[in-house]
Amino acid sequence: RFHGEGYQEGYAEGIHAGMAEGRRYGALHGARVGLEIGCYLGFALTWHGLLQKSTDEKSSKKIRALDSLIGMIQKFPYEDSTYDKLQEDLEKIRGKFKQVRSMLNIQSDFRIGTERSSLTF
């Protein structure tokens, strides 16, 4: 009898603790993804504005790539945590960001840590 009661109490406590831990993990992971996507969008919008003044062919290719990156970010489902292709779309955005960086000949180091986040050029 005591074994059964202990099991039930432990099981209920485990469910409660697991839910709290899952919420914390989800909030932290969501914040990291939001930070990363926000940095990409800020980067793309800034460079888009800078390149608008240029009229050469190379600049128009860069602007098209930036437009594509901005469009991908704007379509990203921020509020739908059940979206099944979230990781796949995030990887596509990362790939496009790398392509744009390469086109602009910009080296970057993006790190997300528990102490601080940085995007350096």
PDB file of C-alpha atoms in Angstrom:
ATOM      1  CA  ARG A   1       0.000   0.000   0.000  1.00  0.00           C
ATOM      2  CA  PHE A   2       2.771   2.466   0.965  1.00  0.00           C
ATOM      3  CA  HIS A   3       4.632   1.637  -2.185  1.00  0.00           C
ATOM      4  CA  GLY A   4       1.555   2.445  -4.298  1.00  0.00           C
ATOM      5  CA  GLU A   5       0.860   5.719  -2.463  1.00  0.00           C
ATOM      6  CA  GLY A   6       4.512   6.770  -2.743  1.00  0.00           C
ATOM      7  CA  TYR A   7       4.490   5.989  -6.440  1.00  0.00           C
ATOM      8  CA  GLN A   8       1.359   8.083  -7.014  1.00  0.00           C
ATOM      9  CA  GLU A   9       2.752  11.038  -5.035  1.00  0.00           C
ATOM     10  CA  GLY A  10       6.079  10.842  -6.863  1.00  0.00           C
ATOM     11  CA  TYR A  11       4.368  10.597 -10.228  1.00  0.00           C
ATOM     12  CA  ALA A  12       2.211  13.673  -9.535  1.00  0.00           C
ATOM     13  CA  GLU A  13       5.241  15.643  -8.315  1.00  0.00           C
ATOM     14  CA  GLY A  14       7.223  14.593 -11.386  1.00  0.00           C
ATOM     15  CA  ILE A  15       4.497  15.782 -13.732  1.00  0.00           C
ATOM     16  CA  HIS A  16       4.337  19.156 -11.981  1.00  0.00           C
ATOM     17  CA  ALA A  17       8.134  19.595 -11.994  1.00  0.00           C
ATOM     18  CA  GLY A  18       8.356  18.496 -15.634  1.00  0.00           C
ATOM     19  CA  MET A  19       5.767  21.044 -16.725  1.00  0.00           C
ATOM     20  CA  ALA A  20       7.598  23.880 -14.950  1.00  0.00           C
ATOM     21  CA  GLU A  21      10.949  22.828 -16.403  1.00  0.00           C
ATOM     22  CA  GLY A  22       9.413  22.511 -19.876  1.00  0.00           C
ATOM     23  CA  ARG A  23       7.982  26.023 -19.677  1.00  0.00           C
ATOM     24  CA  ARG A  24      11.340  27.475 -18.630  1.00  0.00           C
ATOM     25  CA  TYR A  25      13.152  25.639 -21.408  1.00  0.00           C
ATOM     26  CA  GLY A  26      10.576  26.697 -23.994  1.00  0.00           C
ATOM     27  CA  ALA A  27      10.752  30.341 -22.944  1.00  0.00           C
ATOM     28  CA  LEU A  28      14.557  30.330 -23.050  1.00  0.00           C
ATOM     29  CA  HIS A  29      14.720  28.578 -26.430  1.00  0.00           C
ATOM     30  CA  GLY A  30      12.038  30.850 -27.874  1.00  0.00           C
ATOM     31  CA  ALA A  31      13.904  33.933 -26.665  1.00  0.00           C
ATOM     32  CA  ARG A  32      17.110  32.709 -28.311  1.00  0.00           C
ATOM     33  CA  VAL A  33      15.382  32.083 -31.627  1.00  0.00           C
ATOM     34  CA  GLY A  34      13.691  35.487 -31.425  1.00  0.00           C
ATOM     35  CA  LEU A  35      17.016  37.178 -30.705  1.00  0.00           C
ATOM     36  CA  GLU A  36      18.675  35.446 -33.631  1.00  0.00           C
ATOM     37  CA  ILE A  37      15.863  36.244 -36.089  1.00  0.00           C
ATOM     38  CA  GLY A  38      15.704  39.842 -34.831  1.00  0.00           C
ATOM     39  CA  CYS A  39      19.425  40.301 -35.445  1.00  0.00           C
ATOM     40  CA  TYR A  40      19.060  38.918 -38.966  1.00  0.00           C
ATOM     41  CA  LEU A  41      16.140  41.245 -39.695  1.00  0.00           C
ATOM     42  CA  GLY A  42      17.953  44.308 -38.331  1.00  0.00           C
ATOM     43  CA  PHE A  43      21.026  43.410 -40.389  1.00  0.00           C
ATOM     44  CA  ALA A  44      18.979  42.927 -43.563  1.00  0.00           C
ATOM     45  CA  LEU A  45      16.949  46.111 -43.167  1.00  0.00           C
ATOM     46  CA  THR A  46      20.051  48.186 -42.460  1.00  0.00           C
ATOM     47  CA  TRP A  47      21.939  46.902 -45.484  1.00  0.00           C
ATOM     48  CA  HIS A  48      18.833  47.193 -47.649  1.00  0.00           C
ATOM     49  CA  GLY A  49      18.607  50.873 -46.728  1.00  0.00           C
ATOM     50  CA  LEU A  50      22.297  51.439 -47.399  1.00  0.00           C
ATOM     51  CA  LEU A  51      22.209  49.738 -50.800  1.00  0.00           C
ATOM     52  CA  GLN A  52      19.042  51.534 -51.981  1.00  0.00           C
ATOM     53  CA  LYS A  53      21.190  54.504 -53.058  1.00  0.00           C
ATOM     54  CA  SER A  54      23.369  52.391 -55.382  1.00  0.00           C
ATOM     55  CA  THR A  55      22.287  51.733 -58.947  1.00  0.00           C
ATOM     56  CA  ASP A  56      24.898  49.249 -60.186  1.00  0.00           C
ATOM     57  CA  GLU A  57      24.093  45.643 -61.100  1.00  0.00           C
ATOM     58  CA  LYS A  58      25.952  44.130 -58.142  1.00  0.00           C
ATOM     59  CA  SER A  59      23.904  46.211 -55.726  1.00  0.00           C
ATOM     60  CA  SER A  60      20.639  45.131 -57.332  1.00  0.00           C
ATOM     61  CA  LYS A  61      21.602  41.454 -56.852  1.00  0.00           C
ATOM     62  CA  LYS A  62      22.421  42.132 -53.225  1.00  0.00           C
ATOM     63  CA  ILE A  63      19.123  43.981 -52.759  1.00  0.00           C
ATOM     64  CA  ARG A  64      17.214  41.037 -54.253  1.00  0.00           C
ATOM     65  CA  ALA A  65      18.961  38.644 -51.858  1.00  0.00           C
ATOM     66  CA  LEU A  66      18.184  40.974 -48.935  1.00  0.00           C
ATOM     67  CA  ASP A  67      14.544  41.195 -50.061  1.00  0.00           C
ATOM     68  CA  SER A  68      14.392  37.401 -50.087  1.00  0.00           C
ATOM     69  CA  LEU A  69      15.850  37.205 -46.561  1.00  0.00           C
ATOM     70  CA  ILE A  70      13.450  39.857 -45.273  1.00  0.00           C
ATOM     71  CA  GLY A  71      10.512  38.025 -46.862  1.00  0.00           C
ATOM     72  CA  MET A  72      11.543  34.718 -45.284  1.00  0.00           C
ATOM     73  CA  ILE A  73      11.800  36.371 -41.867  1.00  0.00           C
ATOM     74  CA  GLN A  74       8.431  38.079 -42.224  1.00  0.00           C
ATOM     75  CA  LYS A  75       6.778  34.752 -43.103  1.00  0.00           C
ATOM     76  CA  PHE A  76       8.394  32.963 -40.134  1.00  0.00           C
ATOM     77  CA  PRO A  77       5.653  31.716 -37.759  1.00  0.00           C
ATOM     78  CA  TYR A  78       6.752  33.389 -34.503  1.00  0.00           C
ATOM     79  CA  GLU A  79       3.567  32.685 -32.583  1.00  0.00           C
ATOM     80  CA  ASP A  80       2.799  29.138 -33.750  1.00  0.00           C
ATOM     81  CA  SER A  81       4.789  26.787 -31.533  1.00  0.00           C
ATOM     82  CA  THR A  82       3.112  23.766 -33.129  1.00  0.00           C
ATOM     83  CA  TYR A  83       4.374  24.606 -36.645  1.00  0.00           C
ATOM     84  CA  ASP A  84       6.014  21.374 -37.786  1.00  0.00           C
ATOM     85  CA  LYS A  85       8.539  22.972 -40.173  1.00  0.00           C
ATOM     86  CA  LEU A  86       9.824  25.568 -37.711  1.00  0.00           C
ATOM     87  CA  GLN A  87      13.365  24.143 -37.546  1.00  0.00           C
ATOM     88  CA  GLU A  88      13.461  23.634 -41.299  1.00  0.00           C
ATOM     89  CA  ASP A  89      12.431  27.246 -41.981  1.00  0.00           C
ATOM     90  CA  LEU A  90      14.910  28.505 -39.392  1.00  0.00           C
ATOM     91  CA  GLU A  91      17.717  26.623 -41.144  1.00  0.00           C
ATOM     92  CA  LYS A  92      16.672  28.148 -44.490  1.00  0.00           C
ATOM     93  CA  ILE A  93      16.817  31.629 -42.952  1.00  0.00           C
ATOM     94  CA  ARG A  94      20.266  30.890 -41.536  1.00  0.00           C
ATOM     95  CA  GLY A  95      21.419  29.709 -44.943  1.00  0.00           C
ATOM     96  CA  LYS A  96      20.070  32.796 -46.675  1.00  0.00           C
ATOM     97  CA  PHE A  97      21.743  35.006 -44.057  1.00  0.00           C
ATOM     98  CA  LYS A  98      25.082  33.287 -44.750  1.00  0.00           C
ATOM     99  CA  GLN A  99      24.566  33.808 -48.492  1.00  0.00           C
ATOM    100  CA  VAL A 100      23.814  37.513 -48.015  1.00  0.00           C
ATOM    101  CA  ARG A 101      26.824  37.923 -45.728  1.00  0.00           C
ATOM    102  CA  SER A 102      29.000  36.318 -48.366  1.00  0.00           C
ATOM    103  CA  MET A 103      27.618  38.579 -51.086  1.00  0.00           C
ATOM    104  CA  LEU A 104      28.322  41.624 -48.922  1.00  0.00           C
ATOM    105  CA  ASN A 105      31.772  40.239 -48.002  1.00  0.00           C
ATOM    106  CA  ILE A 106      31.031  40.582 -44.286  1.00  0.00           C
ATOM    107  CA  GLN A 107      32.397  38.223 -41.678  1.00  0.00           C
ATOM    108  CA  SER A 108      30.285  37.777 -38.577  1.00  0.00           C
ATOM    109  CA  ASP A 109      30.381  35.847 -35.354  1.00  0.00           C
ATOM    110  CA  PHE A 110      26.940  35.161 -33.876  1.00  0.00           C
ATOM    111  CA  ARG A 111      26.937  33.534 -30.453  1.00  0.00           C
ATOM    112  CA  ILE A 112      24.081  32.980 -28.079  1.00  0.00           C
ATOM    113  CA  GLY A 113      25.136  32.285 -24.546  1.00  0.00           C
ATOM    114  CA  THR A 114      23.615  32.404 -21.120  1.00  0.00           C
ATOM    115  CA  GLU A 115      25.735  35.397 -20.106  1.00  0.00           C
ATOM    116  CA  ARG A 116      25.420  37.615 -23.169  1.00  0.00           C
ATOM    117  CA  SER A 117      24.563  37.596 -26.838  1.00  0.00           C
ATOM    118  CA  SER A 118      26.525  39.319 -29.510  1.00  0.00           C
ATOM    119  CA  LEU A 119      26.673  39.881 -33.204  1.00  0.00           C
ATOM    120  CA  THR A 120      30.040  41.307 -34.186  1.00  0.00           C
ATOM    121  CA  PHE A 121      31.366  42.479 -37.504  1.00  0.00           C
TER     122      PHE A 121
END
